[in-house]
Amino acid sequence: METTNTLTVKCPRLGCPSTLLRPHAAQLVSRPLIMLPEFGQTFERGPSMEAPETKNKEEWFWRVAQVMDFENIGVSHTATDGSKYLSCADCDIAPLGIQTSGDSVELLIANSRINYSK
């Protein structure tokens, strides 16, 4: 049984009104091996960015099939570890999630790094 988000997924930054996902746009998935850079880091922009050294384990994510399924999301350049990180396109708070690389590309927003509204 797939579980979809029943609420609107919003940017976690206080004062940012950005909607990231509309209700029922994403599926809840467990990915226990994914490590995300520490929340609130800023990334150097450019054609190739260094993968951040400080990372935290995240397990539960909202998954979408393609970037256009988001209402408002930013995607970083490819990091040296092959990852692309997701941010709020309005206020640039990051990383909210990750775009995986390889044969099975997934766009994942960490459940612990977002807010919800009705």
PDB file of C-alpha atoms in Angstrom:
ATOM      1  CA  MET A   1       0.000   0.000   0.000  1.00  0.00           C
ATOM      2  CA  GLU A   2       1.422   3.366  -1.030  1.00  0.00           C
ATOM      3  CA  THR A   3       1.072   6.293   1.336  1.00  0.00           C
ATOM      4  CA  THR A   4       0.826   9.733  -0.256  1.00  0.00           C
ATOM      5  CA  ASN A   5       1.115  13.107   1.434  1.00  0.00           C
ATOM      6  CA  THR A   6      -2.361  14.207   2.514  1.00  0.00           C
ATOM      7  CA  LEU A   7      -1.237  17.716   3.448  1.00  0.00           C
ATOM      8  CA  THR A   8       0.575  20.454   1.533  1.00  0.00           C
ATOM      9  CA  VAL A   9       4.350  20.229   1.999  1.00  0.00           C
ATOM     10  CA  LYS A  10       5.839  23.637   2.797  1.00  0.00           C
ATOM     11  CA  CYS A  11       9.291  25.158   3.188  1.00  0.00           C
ATOM     12  CA  PRO A  12      10.520  24.820   6.795  1.00  0.00           C
ATOM     13  CA  ARG A  13      11.993  28.340   7.010  1.00  0.00           C
ATOM     14  CA  LEU A  14       9.936  30.653   9.231  1.00  0.00           C
ATOM     15  CA  GLY A  15       8.409  33.356   7.069  1.00  0.00           C
ATOM     16  CA  CYS A  16       8.915  31.568   3.738  1.00  0.00           C
ATOM     17  CA  PRO A  17       5.496  30.930   2.154  1.00  0.00           C
ATOM     18  CA  SER A  18       6.770  28.477  -0.475  1.00  0.00           C
ATOM     19  CA  THR A  19       4.759  25.354  -1.268  1.00  0.00           C
ATOM     20  CA  LEU A  20       6.972  22.418  -2.230  1.00  0.00           C
ATOM     21  CA  LEU A  21       4.345  19.732  -2.895  1.00  0.00           C
ATOM     22  CA  ARG A  22       0.569  19.707  -3.264  1.00  0.00           C
ATOM     23  CA  PRO A  23      -1.440  16.969  -1.487  1.00  0.00           C
ATOM     24  CA  HIS A  24      -1.128  13.465  -2.993  1.00  0.00           C
ATOM     25  CA  ALA A  25       1.871  14.441  -5.161  1.00  0.00           C
ATOM     26  CA  ALA A  26       4.444  12.203  -3.450  1.00  0.00           C
ATOM     27  CA  GLN A  27       4.804   8.720  -1.955  1.00  0.00           C
ATOM     28  CA  LEU A  28       6.305   8.030   1.473  1.00  0.00           C
ATOM     29  CA  VAL A  29       9.342   5.754   1.173  1.00  0.00           C
ATOM     30  CA  SER A  30      12.022   4.431   3.487  1.00  0.00           C
ATOM     31  CA  ARG A  31      15.632   4.825   2.329  1.00  0.00           C
ATOM     32  CA  PRO A  32      17.717   3.992   5.435  1.00  0.00           C
ATOM     33  CA  LEU A  33      21.097   4.302   3.698  1.00  0.00           C
ATOM     34  CA  ILE A  34      20.775   7.917   2.525  1.00  0.00           C
ATOM     35  CA  MET A  35      23.003  10.496   4.183  1.00  0.00           C
ATOM     36  CA  LEU A  36      22.200  14.181   3.675  1.00  0.00           C
ATOM     37  CA  PRO A  37      24.462  17.129   4.433  1.00  0.00           C
ATOM     38  CA  GLU A  38      23.726  18.861   7.714  1.00  0.00           C
ATOM     39  CA  PHE A  39      20.598  21.007   7.431  1.00  0.00           C
ATOM     40  CA  GLY A  40      21.163  24.709   6.875  1.00  0.00           C
ATOM     41  CA  GLN A  41      24.551  24.426   5.141  1.00  0.00           C
ATOM     42  CA  THR A  42      25.245  26.666   2.208  1.00  0.00           C
ATOM     43  CA  PHE A  43      26.695  25.136  -0.903  1.00  0.00           C
ATOM     44  CA  GLU A  44      29.248  26.694  -3.170  1.00  0.00           C
ATOM     45  CA  ARG A  45      27.617  27.162  -6.543  1.00  0.00           C
ATOM     46  CA  GLY A  46      29.388  26.267  -9.742  1.00  0.00           C
ATOM     47  CA  PRO A  47      29.702  23.592 -12.404  1.00  0.00           C
ATOM     48  CA  SER A  48      31.058  21.103  -9.866  1.00  0.00           C
ATOM     49  CA  MET A  49      30.573  21.485  -6.133  1.00  0.00           C
ATOM     50  CA  GLU A  50      32.353  19.740  -3.303  1.00  0.00           C
ATOM     51  CA  ALA A  51      30.272  17.178  -1.478  1.00  0.00           C
ATOM     52  CA  PRO A  52      29.742  18.455   2.100  1.00  0.00           C
ATOM     53  CA  GLU A  53      31.692  16.502   4.710  1.00  0.00           C
ATOM     54  CA  THR A  54      29.172  16.697   7.557  1.00  0.00           C
ATOM     55  CA  LYS A  55      26.188  14.459   6.845  1.00  0.00           C
ATOM     56  CA  ASN A  56      23.226  13.123   8.810  1.00  0.00           C
ATOM     57  CA  LYS A  57      21.328   9.889   8.269  1.00  0.00           C
ATOM     58  CA  GLU A  58      17.734  10.326   7.135  1.00  0.00           C
ATOM     59  CA  GLU A  59      15.299   7.452   6.648  1.00  0.00           C
ATOM     60  CA  TRP A  60      11.833   8.663   5.626  1.00  0.00           C
ATOM     61  CA  PHE A  61      11.327  10.641   2.435  1.00  0.00           C
ATOM     62  CA  TRP A  62       8.584  11.911   0.161  1.00  0.00           C
ATOM     63  CA  ARG A  63       9.395  10.635  -3.348  1.00  0.00           C
ATOM     64  CA  VAL A  64       8.293  12.126  -6.644  1.00  0.00           C
ATOM     65  CA  ALA A  65       8.893  10.770 -10.143  1.00  0.00           C
ATOM     66  CA  GLN A  66      10.170  13.957 -11.759  1.00  0.00           C
ATOM     67  CA  VAL A  67      11.241  17.458 -10.808  1.00  0.00           C
ATOM     68  CA  MET A  68       8.096  18.927 -12.411  1.00  0.00           C
ATOM     69  CA  ASP A  69       5.999  17.153  -9.735  1.00  0.00           C
ATOM     70  CA  PHE A  70       7.242  19.773  -7.253  1.00  0.00           C
ATOM     71  CA  GLU A  71       5.534  23.130  -6.974  1.00  0.00           C
ATOM     72  CA  ASN A  72       8.736  24.986  -6.126  1.00  0.00           C
ATOM     73  CA  ILE A  73      12.145  23.339  -5.758  1.00  0.00           C
ATOM     74  CA  GLY A  74      15.758  24.146  -6.507  1.00  0.00           C
ATOM     75  CA  VAL A  75      18.283  21.534  -7.661  1.00  0.00           C
ATOM     76  CA  SER A  76      22.020  22.008  -7.093  1.00  0.00           C
ATOM     77  CA  HIS A  77      24.780  21.307  -9.564  1.00  0.00           C
ATOM     78  CA  THR A  78      26.196  17.793  -9.327  1.00  0.00           C
ATOM     79  CA  ALA A  79      28.440  17.383  -6.285  1.00  0.00           C
ATOM     80  CA  THR A  80      31.737  15.519  -6.461  1.00  0.00           C
ATOM     81  CA  ASP A  81      29.993  12.464  -4.963  1.00  0.00           C
ATOM     82  CA  GLY A  82      27.466  12.425  -7.852  1.00  0.00           C
ATOM     83  CA  SER A  83      24.542  13.766  -5.784  1.00  0.00           C
ATOM     84  CA  LYS A  84      22.300  16.734  -6.477  1.00  0.00           C
ATOM     85  CA  TYR A  85      20.695  18.399  -3.470  1.00  0.00           C
ATOM     86  CA  LEU A  86      17.197  19.903  -3.278  1.00  0.00           C
ATOM     87  CA  SER A  87      16.417  23.321  -1.797  1.00  0.00           C
ATOM     88  CA  CYS A  88      13.549  25.770  -1.517  1.00  0.00           C
ATOM     89  CA  ALA A  89      13.575  27.787  -4.739  1.00  0.00           C
ATOM     90  CA  ASP A  90      12.326  30.895  -2.906  1.00  0.00           C
ATOM     91  CA  CYS A  91      14.667  31.160   0.096  1.00  0.00           C
ATOM     92  CA  ASP A  92      17.435  28.641  -0.819  1.00  0.00           C
ATOM     93  CA  ILE A  93      17.296  26.781   2.507  1.00  0.00           C
ATOM     94  CA  ALA A  94      19.026  23.459   1.949  1.00  0.00           C
ATOM     95  CA  PRO A  95      19.352  20.615   1.752  1.00  0.00           C
ATOM     96  CA  LEU A  96      15.750  19.522   1.946  1.00  0.00           C
ATOM     97  CA  GLY A  97      16.445  16.354   0.013  1.00  0.00           C
ATOM     98  CA  ILE A  98      18.393  14.718  -2.752  1.00  0.00           C
ATOM     99  CA  GLN A  99      18.193  13.682  -6.381  1.00  0.00           C
ATOM    100  CA  THR A 100      19.875  10.305  -6.507  1.00  0.00           C
ATOM    101  CA  SER A 101      22.097   9.254  -9.376  1.00  0.00           C
ATOM    102  CA  GLY A 102      22.578   5.949 -11.163  1.00  0.00           C
ATOM    103  CA  ASP A 103      20.184   3.605 -12.916  1.00  0.00           C
ATOM    104  CA  SER A 104      17.217   4.398 -10.659  1.00  0.00           C
ATOM    105  CA  VAL A 105      17.012   8.192 -10.212  1.00  0.00           C
ATOM    106  CA  GLU A 106      14.736   9.352  -7.386  1.00  0.00           C
ATOM    107  CA  LEU A 107      13.794  12.811  -6.124  1.00  0.00           C
ATOM    108  CA  LEU A 108      13.460  12.631  -2.343  1.00  0.00           C
ATOM    109  CA  ILE A 109      12.489  15.253   0.255  1.00  0.00           C
ATOM    110  CA  ALA A 110      13.371  14.308   3.847  1.00  0.00           C
ATOM    111  CA  ASN A 111      10.266  14.065   6.021  1.00  0.00           C
ATOM    112  CA  SER A 112      12.147  15.610   8.964  1.00  0.00           C
ATOM    113  CA  ARG A 113      13.162  18.744   7.015  1.00  0.00           C
ATOM    114  CA  ILE A 114       9.779  20.137   5.948  1.00  0.00           C
ATOM    115  CA  ASN A 115       6.574  21.654   7.328  1.00  0.00           C
ATOM    116  CA  TYR A 116       2.945  20.867   6.516  1.00  0.00           C
ATOM    117  CA  SER A 117      -0.255  22.868   6.096  1.00  0.00           C
ATOM    118  CA  LYS A 118      -3.854  22.070   5.175  1.00  0.00           C
TER     119      LYS A 118
END
